[in-house]
CSV table of C-alpha atoms and ligand atoms in Angstrom, one decimal:
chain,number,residue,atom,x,y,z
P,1,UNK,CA,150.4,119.5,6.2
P,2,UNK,CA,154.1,119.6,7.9
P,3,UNK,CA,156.1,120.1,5.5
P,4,UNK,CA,160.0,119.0,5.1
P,5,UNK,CA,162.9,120.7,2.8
P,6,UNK,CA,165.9,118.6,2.2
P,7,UNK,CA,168.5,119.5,0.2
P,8,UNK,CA,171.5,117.0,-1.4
P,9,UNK,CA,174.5,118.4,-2.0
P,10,UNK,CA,176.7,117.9,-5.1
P,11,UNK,CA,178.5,115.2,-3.5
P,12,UNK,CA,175.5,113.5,-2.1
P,13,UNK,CA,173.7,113.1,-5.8
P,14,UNK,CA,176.6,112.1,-7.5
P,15,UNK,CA,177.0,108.0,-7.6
P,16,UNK,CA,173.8,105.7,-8.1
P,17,UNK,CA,174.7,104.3,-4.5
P,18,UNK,CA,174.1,107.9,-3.0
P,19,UNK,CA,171.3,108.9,-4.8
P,20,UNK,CA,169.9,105.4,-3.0
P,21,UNK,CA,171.4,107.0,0.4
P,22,UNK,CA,169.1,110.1,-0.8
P,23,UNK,CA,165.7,108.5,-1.6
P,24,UNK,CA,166.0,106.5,2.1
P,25,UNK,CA,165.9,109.9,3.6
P,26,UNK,CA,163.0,110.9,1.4
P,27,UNK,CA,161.4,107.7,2.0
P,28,UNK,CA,162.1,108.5,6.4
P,29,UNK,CA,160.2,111.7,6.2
P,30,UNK,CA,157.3,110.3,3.9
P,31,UNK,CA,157.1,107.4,6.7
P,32,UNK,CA,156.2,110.2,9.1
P,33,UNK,CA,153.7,112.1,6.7
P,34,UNK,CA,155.6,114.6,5.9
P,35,UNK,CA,155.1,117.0,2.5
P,36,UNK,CA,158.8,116.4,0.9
P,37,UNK,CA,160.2,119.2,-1.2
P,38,UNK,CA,163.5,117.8,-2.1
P,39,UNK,CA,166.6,120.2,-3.4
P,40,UNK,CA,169.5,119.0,-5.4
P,41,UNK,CA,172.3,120.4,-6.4
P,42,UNK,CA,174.6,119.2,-9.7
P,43,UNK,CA,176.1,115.7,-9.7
P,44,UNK,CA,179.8,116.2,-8.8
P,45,UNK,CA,182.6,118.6,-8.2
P,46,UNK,CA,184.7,120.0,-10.1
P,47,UNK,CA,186.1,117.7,-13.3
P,48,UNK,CA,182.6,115.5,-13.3
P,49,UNK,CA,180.6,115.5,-16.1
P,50,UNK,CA,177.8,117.4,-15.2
P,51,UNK,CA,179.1,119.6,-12.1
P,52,UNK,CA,178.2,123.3,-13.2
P,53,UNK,CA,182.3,124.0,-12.6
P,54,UNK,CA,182.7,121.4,-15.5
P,55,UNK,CA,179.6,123.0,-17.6
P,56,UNK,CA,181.3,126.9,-17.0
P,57,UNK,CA,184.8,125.5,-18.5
P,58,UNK,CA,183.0,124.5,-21.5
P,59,UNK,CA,182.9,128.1,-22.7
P,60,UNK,CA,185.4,130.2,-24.1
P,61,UNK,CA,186.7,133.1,-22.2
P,62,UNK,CA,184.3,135.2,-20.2
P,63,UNK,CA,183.6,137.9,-22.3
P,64,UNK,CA,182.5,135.9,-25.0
P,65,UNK,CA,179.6,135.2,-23.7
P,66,UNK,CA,176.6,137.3,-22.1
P,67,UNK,CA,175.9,136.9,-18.5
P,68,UNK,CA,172.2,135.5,-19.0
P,69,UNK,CA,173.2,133.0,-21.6
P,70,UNK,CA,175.8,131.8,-18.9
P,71,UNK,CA,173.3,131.5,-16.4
P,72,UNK,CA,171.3,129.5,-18.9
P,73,UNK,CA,174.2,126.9,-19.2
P,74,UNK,CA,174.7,126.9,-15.0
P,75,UNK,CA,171.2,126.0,-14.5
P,76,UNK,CA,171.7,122.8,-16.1
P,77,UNK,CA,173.8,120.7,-13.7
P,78,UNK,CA,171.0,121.1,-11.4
P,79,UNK,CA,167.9,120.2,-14.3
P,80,UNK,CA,170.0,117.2,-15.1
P,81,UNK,CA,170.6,115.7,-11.4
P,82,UNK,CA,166.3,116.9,-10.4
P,83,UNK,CA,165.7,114.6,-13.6
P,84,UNK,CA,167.9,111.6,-12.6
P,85,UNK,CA,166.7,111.8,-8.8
P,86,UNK,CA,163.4,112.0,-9.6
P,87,UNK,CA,163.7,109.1,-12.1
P,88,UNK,CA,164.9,107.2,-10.1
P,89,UNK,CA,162.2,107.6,-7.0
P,90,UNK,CA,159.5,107.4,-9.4
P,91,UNK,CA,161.3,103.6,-9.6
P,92,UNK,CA,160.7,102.8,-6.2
P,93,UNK,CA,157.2,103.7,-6.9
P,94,UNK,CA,157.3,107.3,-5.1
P,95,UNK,CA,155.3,109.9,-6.9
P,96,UNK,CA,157.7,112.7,-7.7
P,97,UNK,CA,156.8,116.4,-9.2
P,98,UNK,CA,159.8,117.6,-10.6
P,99,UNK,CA,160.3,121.9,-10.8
P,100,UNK,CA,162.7,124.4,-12.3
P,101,UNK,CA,163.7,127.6,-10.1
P,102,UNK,CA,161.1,129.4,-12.1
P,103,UNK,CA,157.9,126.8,-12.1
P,104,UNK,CA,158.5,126.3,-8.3
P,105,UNK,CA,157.9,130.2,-8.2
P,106,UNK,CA,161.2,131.7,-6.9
P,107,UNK,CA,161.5,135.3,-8.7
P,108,UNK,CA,164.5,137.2,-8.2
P,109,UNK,CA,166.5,140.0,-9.5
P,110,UNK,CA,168.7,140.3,-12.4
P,111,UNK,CA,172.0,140.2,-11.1
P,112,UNK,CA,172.9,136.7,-13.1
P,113,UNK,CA,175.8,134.5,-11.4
P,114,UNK,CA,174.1,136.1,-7.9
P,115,UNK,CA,171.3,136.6,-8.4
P,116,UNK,CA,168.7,137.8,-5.0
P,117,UNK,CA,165.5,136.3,-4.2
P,118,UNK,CA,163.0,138.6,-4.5
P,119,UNK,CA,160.1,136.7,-3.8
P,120,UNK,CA,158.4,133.2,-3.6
P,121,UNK,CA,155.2,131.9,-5.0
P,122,UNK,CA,154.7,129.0,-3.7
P,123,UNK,CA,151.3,127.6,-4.8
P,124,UNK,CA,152.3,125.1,-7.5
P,125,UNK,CA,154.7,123.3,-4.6
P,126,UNK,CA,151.9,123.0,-2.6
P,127,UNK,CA,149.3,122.3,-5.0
P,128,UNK,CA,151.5,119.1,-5.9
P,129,UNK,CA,152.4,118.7,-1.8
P,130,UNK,CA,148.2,118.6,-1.7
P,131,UNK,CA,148.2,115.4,-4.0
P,132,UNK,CA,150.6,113.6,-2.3
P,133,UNK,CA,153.8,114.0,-4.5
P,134,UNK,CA,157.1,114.4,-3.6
P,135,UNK,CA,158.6,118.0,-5.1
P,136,UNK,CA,161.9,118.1,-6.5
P,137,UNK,CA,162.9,121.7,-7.0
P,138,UNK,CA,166.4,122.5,-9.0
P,139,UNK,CA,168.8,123.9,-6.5
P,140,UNK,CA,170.5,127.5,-7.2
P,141,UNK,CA,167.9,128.9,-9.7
P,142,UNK,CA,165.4,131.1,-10.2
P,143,UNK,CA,163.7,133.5,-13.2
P,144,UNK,CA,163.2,137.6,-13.0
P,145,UNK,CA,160.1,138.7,-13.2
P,146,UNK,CA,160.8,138.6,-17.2
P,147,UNK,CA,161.1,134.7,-17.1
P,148,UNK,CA,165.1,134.9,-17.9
P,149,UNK,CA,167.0,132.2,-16.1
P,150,UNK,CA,169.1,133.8,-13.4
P,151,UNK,CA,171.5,131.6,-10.9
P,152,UNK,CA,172.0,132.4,-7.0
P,153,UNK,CA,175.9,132.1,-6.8
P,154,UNK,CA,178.0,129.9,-4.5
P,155,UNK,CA,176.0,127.9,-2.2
P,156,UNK,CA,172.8,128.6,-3.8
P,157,UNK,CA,170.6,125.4,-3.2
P,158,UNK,CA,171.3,125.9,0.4
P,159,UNK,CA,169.9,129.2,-0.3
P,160,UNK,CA,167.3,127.5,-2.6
P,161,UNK,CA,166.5,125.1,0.0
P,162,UNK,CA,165.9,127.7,3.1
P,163,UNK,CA,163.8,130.2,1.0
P,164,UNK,CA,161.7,127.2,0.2
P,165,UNK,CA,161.4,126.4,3.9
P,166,UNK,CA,160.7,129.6,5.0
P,167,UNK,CA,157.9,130.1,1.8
P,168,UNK,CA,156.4,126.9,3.2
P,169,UNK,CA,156.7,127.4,6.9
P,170,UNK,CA,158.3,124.1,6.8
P,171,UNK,CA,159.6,122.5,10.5
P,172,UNK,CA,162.9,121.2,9.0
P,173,UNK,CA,165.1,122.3,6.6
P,174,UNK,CA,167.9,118.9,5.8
P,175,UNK,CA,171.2,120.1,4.5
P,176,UNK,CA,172.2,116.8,3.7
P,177,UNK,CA,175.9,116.8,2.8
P,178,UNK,CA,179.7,114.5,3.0
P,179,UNK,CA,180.6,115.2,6.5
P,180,UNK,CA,178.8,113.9,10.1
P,181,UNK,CA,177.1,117.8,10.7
P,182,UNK,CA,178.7,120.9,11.2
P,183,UNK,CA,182.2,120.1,12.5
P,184,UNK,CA,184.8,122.5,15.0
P,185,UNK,CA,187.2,122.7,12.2
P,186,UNK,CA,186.9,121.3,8.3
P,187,UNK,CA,187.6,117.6,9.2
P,188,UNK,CA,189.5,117.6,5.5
P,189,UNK,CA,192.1,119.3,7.8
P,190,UNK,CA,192.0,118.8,10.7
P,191,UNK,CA,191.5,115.1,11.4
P,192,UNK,CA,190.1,115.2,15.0
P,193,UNK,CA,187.6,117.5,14.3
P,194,UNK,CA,184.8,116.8,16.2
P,195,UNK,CA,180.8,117.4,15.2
P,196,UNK,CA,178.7,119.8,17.0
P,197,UNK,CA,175.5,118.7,18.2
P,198,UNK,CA,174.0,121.9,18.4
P,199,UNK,CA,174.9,125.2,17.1
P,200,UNK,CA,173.3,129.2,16.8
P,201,UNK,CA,172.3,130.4,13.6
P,202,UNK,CA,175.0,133.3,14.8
P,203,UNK,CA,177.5,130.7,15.3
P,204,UNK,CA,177.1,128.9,12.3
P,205,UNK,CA,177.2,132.5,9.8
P,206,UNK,CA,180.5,133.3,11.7
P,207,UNK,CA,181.9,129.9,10.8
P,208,UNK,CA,180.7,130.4,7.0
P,209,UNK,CA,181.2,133.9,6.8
P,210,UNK,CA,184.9,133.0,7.4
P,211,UNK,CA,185.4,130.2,4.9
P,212,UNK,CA,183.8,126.9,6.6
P,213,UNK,CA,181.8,125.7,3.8
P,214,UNK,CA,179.3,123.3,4.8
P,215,UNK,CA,176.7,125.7,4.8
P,216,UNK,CA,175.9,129.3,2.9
P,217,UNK,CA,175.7,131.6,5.2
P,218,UNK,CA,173.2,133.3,3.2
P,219,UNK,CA,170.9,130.5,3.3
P,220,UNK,CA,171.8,130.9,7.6
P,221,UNK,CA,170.4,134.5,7.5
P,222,UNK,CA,166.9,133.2,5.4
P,223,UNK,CA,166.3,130.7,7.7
P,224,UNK,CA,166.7,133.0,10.9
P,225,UNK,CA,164.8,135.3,10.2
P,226,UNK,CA,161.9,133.0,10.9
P,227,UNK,CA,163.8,130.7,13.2
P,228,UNK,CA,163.7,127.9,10.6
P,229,UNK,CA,165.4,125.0,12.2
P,230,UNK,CA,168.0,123.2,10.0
P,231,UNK,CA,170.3,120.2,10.3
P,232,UNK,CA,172.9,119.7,8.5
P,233,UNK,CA,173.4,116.0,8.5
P,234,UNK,CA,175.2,112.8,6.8
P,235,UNK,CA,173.7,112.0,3.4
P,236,UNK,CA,174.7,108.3,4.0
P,237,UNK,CA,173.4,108.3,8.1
P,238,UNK,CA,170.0,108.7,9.6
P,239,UNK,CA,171.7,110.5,12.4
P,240,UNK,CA,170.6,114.0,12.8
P,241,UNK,CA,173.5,115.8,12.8
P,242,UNK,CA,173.9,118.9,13.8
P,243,UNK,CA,170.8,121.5,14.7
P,244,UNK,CA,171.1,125.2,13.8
P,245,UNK,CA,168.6,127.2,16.1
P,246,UNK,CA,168.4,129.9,18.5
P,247,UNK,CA,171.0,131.0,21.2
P,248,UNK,CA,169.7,129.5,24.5
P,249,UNK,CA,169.2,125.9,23.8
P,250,UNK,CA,173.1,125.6,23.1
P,251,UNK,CA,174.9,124.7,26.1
P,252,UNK,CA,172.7,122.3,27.7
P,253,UNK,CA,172.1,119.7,24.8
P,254,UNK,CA,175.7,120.0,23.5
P,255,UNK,CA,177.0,118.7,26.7
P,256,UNK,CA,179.8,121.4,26.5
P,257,UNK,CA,180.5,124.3,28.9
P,258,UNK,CA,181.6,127.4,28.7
P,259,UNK,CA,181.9,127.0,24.9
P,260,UNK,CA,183.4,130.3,24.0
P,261,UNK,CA,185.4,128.8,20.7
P,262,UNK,CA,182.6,127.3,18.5
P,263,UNK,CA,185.2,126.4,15.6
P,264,UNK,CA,188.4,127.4,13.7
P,265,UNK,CA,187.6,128.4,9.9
P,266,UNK,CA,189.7,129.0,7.3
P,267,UNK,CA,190.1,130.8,3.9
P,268,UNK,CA,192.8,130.2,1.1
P,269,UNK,CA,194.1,131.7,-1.6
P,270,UNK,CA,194.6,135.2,-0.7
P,271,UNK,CA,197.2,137.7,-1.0
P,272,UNK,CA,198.2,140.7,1.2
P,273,UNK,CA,198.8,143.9,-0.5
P,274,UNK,CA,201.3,146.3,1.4
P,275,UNK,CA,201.9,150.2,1.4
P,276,UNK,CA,204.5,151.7,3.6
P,277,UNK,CA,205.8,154.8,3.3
P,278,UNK,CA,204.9,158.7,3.7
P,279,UNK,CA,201.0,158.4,4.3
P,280,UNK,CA,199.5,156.5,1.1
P,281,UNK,CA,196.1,157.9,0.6
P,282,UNK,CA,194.0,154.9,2.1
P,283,UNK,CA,190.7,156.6,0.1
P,284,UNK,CA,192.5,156.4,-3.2
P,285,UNK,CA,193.9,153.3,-2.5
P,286,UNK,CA,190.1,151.4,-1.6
P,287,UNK,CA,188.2,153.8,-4.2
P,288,UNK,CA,190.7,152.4,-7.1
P,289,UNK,CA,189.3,148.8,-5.5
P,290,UNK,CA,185.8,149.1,-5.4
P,291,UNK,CA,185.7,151.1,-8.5
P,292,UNK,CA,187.1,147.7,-10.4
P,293,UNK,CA,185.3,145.4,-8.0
P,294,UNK,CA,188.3,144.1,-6.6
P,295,UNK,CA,186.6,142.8,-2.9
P,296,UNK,CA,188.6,143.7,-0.1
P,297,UNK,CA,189.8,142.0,3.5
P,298,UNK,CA,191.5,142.5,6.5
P,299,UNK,CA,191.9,145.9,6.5
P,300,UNK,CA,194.4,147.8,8.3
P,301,UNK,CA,195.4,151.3,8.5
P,302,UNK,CA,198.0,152.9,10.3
P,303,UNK,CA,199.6,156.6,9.5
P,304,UNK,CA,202.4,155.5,7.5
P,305,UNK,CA,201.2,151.9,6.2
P,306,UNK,CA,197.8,150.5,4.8
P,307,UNK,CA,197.7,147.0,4.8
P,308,UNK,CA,194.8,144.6,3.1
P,309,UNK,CA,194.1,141.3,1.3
P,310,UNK,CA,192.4,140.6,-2.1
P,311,UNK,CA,191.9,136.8,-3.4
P,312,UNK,CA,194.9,135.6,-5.6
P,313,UNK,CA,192.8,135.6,-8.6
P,314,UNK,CA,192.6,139.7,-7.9
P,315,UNK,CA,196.1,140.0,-6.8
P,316,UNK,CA,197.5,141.2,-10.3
P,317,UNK,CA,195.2,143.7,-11.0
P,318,UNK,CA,195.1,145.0,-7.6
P,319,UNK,CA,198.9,145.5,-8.2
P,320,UNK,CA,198.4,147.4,-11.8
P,321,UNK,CA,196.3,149.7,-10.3
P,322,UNK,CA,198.3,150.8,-7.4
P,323,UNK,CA,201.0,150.9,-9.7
P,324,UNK,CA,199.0,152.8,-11.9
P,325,UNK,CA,198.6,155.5,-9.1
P,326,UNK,CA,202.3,155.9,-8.4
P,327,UNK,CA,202.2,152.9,-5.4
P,328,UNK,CA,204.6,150.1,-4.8
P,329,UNK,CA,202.4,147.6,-2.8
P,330,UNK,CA,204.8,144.5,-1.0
P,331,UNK,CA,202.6,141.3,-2.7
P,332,UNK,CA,202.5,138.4,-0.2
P,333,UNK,CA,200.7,135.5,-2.7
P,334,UNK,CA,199.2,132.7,-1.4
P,335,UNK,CA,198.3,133.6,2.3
P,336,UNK,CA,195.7,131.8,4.2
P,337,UNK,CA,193.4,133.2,6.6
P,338,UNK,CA,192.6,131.5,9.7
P,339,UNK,CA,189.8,132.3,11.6
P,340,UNK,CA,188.8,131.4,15.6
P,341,UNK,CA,185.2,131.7,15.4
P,342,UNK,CA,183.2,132.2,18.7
P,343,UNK,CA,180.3,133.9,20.1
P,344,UNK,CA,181.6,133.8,24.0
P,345,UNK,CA,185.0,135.3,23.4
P,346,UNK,CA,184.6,138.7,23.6
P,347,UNK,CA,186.5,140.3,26.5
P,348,UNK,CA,187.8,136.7,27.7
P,349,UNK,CA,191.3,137.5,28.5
P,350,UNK,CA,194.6,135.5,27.5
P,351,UNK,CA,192.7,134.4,23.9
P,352,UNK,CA,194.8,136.0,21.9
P,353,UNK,CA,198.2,135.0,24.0
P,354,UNK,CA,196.7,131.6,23.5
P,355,UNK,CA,196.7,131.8,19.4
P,356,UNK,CA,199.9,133.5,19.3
P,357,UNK,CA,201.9,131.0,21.5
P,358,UNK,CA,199.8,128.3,19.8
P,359,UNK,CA,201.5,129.6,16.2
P,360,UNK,CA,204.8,130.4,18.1
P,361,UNK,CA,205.3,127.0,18.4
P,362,UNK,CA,205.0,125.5,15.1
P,363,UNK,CA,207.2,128.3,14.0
P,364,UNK,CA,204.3,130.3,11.9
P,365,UNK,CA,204.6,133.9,11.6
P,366,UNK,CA,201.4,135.6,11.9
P,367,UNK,CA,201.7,138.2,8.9
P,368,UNK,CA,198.6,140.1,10.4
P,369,UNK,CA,195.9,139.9,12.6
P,370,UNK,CA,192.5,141.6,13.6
P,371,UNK,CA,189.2,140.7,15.5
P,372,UNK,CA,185.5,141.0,16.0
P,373,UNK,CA,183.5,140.3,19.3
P,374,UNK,CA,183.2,137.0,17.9
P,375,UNK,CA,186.1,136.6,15.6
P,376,UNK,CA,190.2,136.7,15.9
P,377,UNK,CA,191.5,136.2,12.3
P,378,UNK,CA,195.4,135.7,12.0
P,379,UNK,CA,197.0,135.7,8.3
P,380,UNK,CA,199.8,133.3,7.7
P,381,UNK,CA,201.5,131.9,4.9
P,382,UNK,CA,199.2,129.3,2.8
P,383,UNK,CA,201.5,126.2,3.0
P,384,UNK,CA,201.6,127.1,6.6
P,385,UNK,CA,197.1,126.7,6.8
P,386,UNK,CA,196.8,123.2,7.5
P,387,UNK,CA,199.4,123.4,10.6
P,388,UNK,CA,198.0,126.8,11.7
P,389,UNK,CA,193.8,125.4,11.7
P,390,UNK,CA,195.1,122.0,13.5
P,391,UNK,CA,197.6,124.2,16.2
P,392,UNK,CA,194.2,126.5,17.3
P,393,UNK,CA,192.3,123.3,17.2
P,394,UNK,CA,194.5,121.8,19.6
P,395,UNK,CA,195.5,125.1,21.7
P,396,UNK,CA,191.8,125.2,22.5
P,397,UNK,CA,191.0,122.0,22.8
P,398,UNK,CA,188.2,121.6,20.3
P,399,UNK,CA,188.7,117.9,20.2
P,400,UNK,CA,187.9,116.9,23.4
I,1,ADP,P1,177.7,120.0,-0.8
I,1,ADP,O1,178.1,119.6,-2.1
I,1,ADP,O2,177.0,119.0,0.0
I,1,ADP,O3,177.0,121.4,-0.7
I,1,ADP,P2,180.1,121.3,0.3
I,1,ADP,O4,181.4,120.9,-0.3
I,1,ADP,O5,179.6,122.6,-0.2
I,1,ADP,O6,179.1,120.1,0.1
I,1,ADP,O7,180.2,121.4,1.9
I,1,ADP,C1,180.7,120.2,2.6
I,1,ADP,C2,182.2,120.4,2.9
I,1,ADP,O8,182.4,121.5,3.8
I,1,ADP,C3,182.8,119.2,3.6
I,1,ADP,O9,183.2,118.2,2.8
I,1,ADP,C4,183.9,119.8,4.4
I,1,ADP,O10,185.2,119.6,3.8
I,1,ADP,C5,183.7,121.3,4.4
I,1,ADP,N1,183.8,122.0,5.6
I,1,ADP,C6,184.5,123.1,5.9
I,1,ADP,N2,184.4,123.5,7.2
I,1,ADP,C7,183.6,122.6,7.8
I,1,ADP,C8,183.1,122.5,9.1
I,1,ADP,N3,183.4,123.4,10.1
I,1,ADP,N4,182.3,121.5,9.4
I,1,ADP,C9,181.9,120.6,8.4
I,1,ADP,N5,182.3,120.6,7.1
I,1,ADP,C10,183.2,121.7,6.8
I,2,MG,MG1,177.7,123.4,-0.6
C-alpha cells in the first residue's frame, strides 16, 4: 500500500471551516488510494482554549509540578483536536482509527518536555491502514518504554509526522500549515516574500535551525536520513507547495539560478552578554552556563573581550552568575538575530559588503556578526528586526 503522512498544524485545525480545508486533503489522497495517517497538532495558539500554551498556563509555577505530570497535561491539546478531527471525518462517512503517541507505537526516552524517539512500532497503524481506515495519530507524543506519557518539545508533530513517515516508508510526508510553502523570508515580515518551489533538506534545517519556523528542523534531519520527501503546503490550497528533497534537483525545477541565498531567518528575543577587560576566563565564563543550563549563541572570543548571547528569558540569571564570579557583563536586552541562510555562499565574495551596506543604509548597527559556510548571522537591536530581515531580503533580491 503507498502510504501518505499529513500533518495539520495548530493553525490549520483550529476553526470548523479549516478542519473542512483538512478533511478535503484527506479526502485527495484517499481518491488516489493512498493509506492516510493524518497528524494533528492542538487547536490554536497561544490564548485559545485548548492550545497546549493555554493548557501549560493553567498550572501554577513550574516547580509545583513534576515534569511527567506536566507532560500528562501537554498531551491533551493534541487528544482533544485527534478526537474533534476524527469526529468530524467519520461525518462525512470516512472510516477513521484514532491513536495516542503511545497506541500508534512511538517509544521514546524519558526526557519529558523533549522527549527523543527511540523507536517506532508500527504494526497497529498498519493493521488499521490494512482495513481501509484512515489513522489519526496525536502529534508531539509518545510513552517510554514504562508506558508514562512523555512530549517531543517545540515542533513535535512535525517530528511526529516524519518518524511516522519514515516507520512506514511512506512517499509523502504533508506539512500542511498557514503560509503558501516554505517562503525566502517569514512573509509575517517581510511582505514580498516569495515561496520556494523546491528546496534541500540542508537548506531547509539552515533556515529552521536559525529561527524560520515553518518546519522543525528535527523532523528535517528524520526525514533525510531516508530521503523522505516532504511538502510543506497551504492547509486551505491543493497546491503543492514547496518540496524538500535532495541537492541536485534544485536549480532546474525552481526556475532560479545561481541561488546562493536560499532565505533570510530570524530569531528574537535575545540578549548579548559582554566582558571586556584584562582576559575574562572564557572556560569559567561558559562552564558557569552549561552548568545552569543557560544555552549559549554567537559566540565570540577575543584576548581581552568574550562576547555571547543567551534568550531574554536567561538574560538575568546569566547576569547573577557572572556577577557571582566577580564579572561585569555589558547586557544588551532584546537583540534580534538575523540570519542569511544559503548553501552556495561560501567563498562568494562581496556577501558580506552586501549585508553591511544593506544595514548601513537603514541606519542599523550591526552589534555583532559571525558565519558558517552556509550562514552569515548579524545581531541588531530587536525593534530594529523587521527593517533588518526586509533590507537583506531586498539587498539580495529574494523577491524577484
Ligand atoms: P503550525 O501551527 O502549522 O505548525 P507554525 O506557526 O509552527 O505553524 O509555522 C508556520 C509559520 O511559520 C508561518 O505562519 C510563518 O509566519 C512562519 N515562518 C517563519 N519563517 C518562514 C519561512 N521562511 N517560510 C514560511 N513560513 C515561515
Ligand atoms: Mg509548527
Amino acid at each position: 500500500m503507498r502510504v501518505i503522512v499529513q500533518k495539520f498544524g495548530g493553525t490549520s485545525v483550529a476553526s470548523p471551516e479549516l478542519r473542512a480545508a483538512c478533511a478535503r486533503h484527506v479526502q485527495a489522497a484517499l481518491d488516489e488510494e493512498y493509506g492516510v495517517v493524518v497528524v494533528v497538532s492542538a487547536m490554536g495558539r497561544k490564548g485559545d482554549p485548548y492550545a497546549t500554551d493555554t493548557l501549560i498556563s493553567t498550572l501554577g509555577p513550574a516547580d509545583a509540578v513534576s515534569k511527567r505530570d506536566r507532560d500528562i497535561l501537554m498531551s491533551c491539546g493534541e487528544a482533544i483536536s485527534s478526537v474533534v478531527f476524527g469526529s468530524y471525518l467519520r461525518s462525512l462517512g470516512i472510516d477513521v482509527s484514532v491513536l495516542s503517541g503511545q497506541q500508534a507505537g512511538i517509544v521514546t526516552n524519558d526526557q519529558f518536555g523533549e522527549a527523543r524517539i527511540l523507536e517506532i512500532h508500527p504494526q497497529r497503524i498498519q493493521e488499521e491502514l490494512n482495513q481501509g481506515h484512515v489513522v489519526i495519530v496525536m502529534g508531539f507524543q509518545g510513552a517510554t518504554s514504562e508506558g508514562d506519557v512523555t512530549t517531543l518539545g517545540r515542533g513535535g508533530s512535525d517530528t511526529t509526522a516524519t518518524a511516522l513517515g519514515v516507520a512506514l516508508g511512506a512517499e509523502y510526508v504533508d506539512i500542511f500549515t498557514d503560509v503558501d510553502g516554505i517562503m525566502t523570508a517569514d512573509p509575517r515580515v517581510v511582505s514580498d516574500a516569495r515561496r520556494l518551489g523546491q528546496i534541500t533538506y540542508q537548506e531547509i534545517c539552515n533556515l529552521a535551525y536559525q529561527g524560520a519556523k515553518v518546519i522543525h528542523p528535527r523532523a528535517v534531519e528524520i526525514a533525510m536520513q531516508r530521503n523522505l520527501p516532504i511538502r510543506v503546503r497551504h492547509t486551505e490550497s491543493m497546491d503543492p507547495g514547496t518540496l524538500v528533497t535532495n541537492a541536485g534537483q534544485t536549480f532546474e525545477v525552481t526556475g532560479v539560478n545561481d541561488r546562493f541565498v536560499t532565505g533570510i531567518a530570524h530569531t528574537a528575543h535575545v540578549s548579548q552578554l559582554v566582558l571586556n577587560g584584562p582576559m575574562p576566563d572564557a572556560r569559567a565564563v561558559f562552564g558557569k552556563m552549561a552548568e545552569y543550563g543557560i544555552s549559549v549563541d554567537f559566540i565570540s572570543v577575543a584576548p581581552d573581550r568574550i562576547a555571547y548571547t543567551v534568550k531574554d528569558t536567561d538574560t538575568d540569571k546569566a547576569v547573577m552568575l557572572l556577577q557571582e564570579a566577580g564579572l561585569n557583563p555589558e547586557v544588551h536586552r532584546d537583540c534580534a538575530k538575523v540570519s542569511v541562510v544559503g548553501a552556495g555562499i561560501a567563498g562568494v565574495p562581496g556577501i558580506m559588503a552586501r549585508i553591511v551596506d544593506a544595514l548601513a543604509r537603514e541606519e542599523i548597527a550591526v552589534l555583532q556578526s559571525a558565519d558558517s559556510h552556509t550562514t552569515i548571522w548579524c545581531l541588531v537591536d530587536g525593534n530594529k528586526m523587521q527593517k533588518a530581515v526586509q533590507a537583506l531580503h531586498h539587498a539580495f533580491g529574494l523577491a524577484e
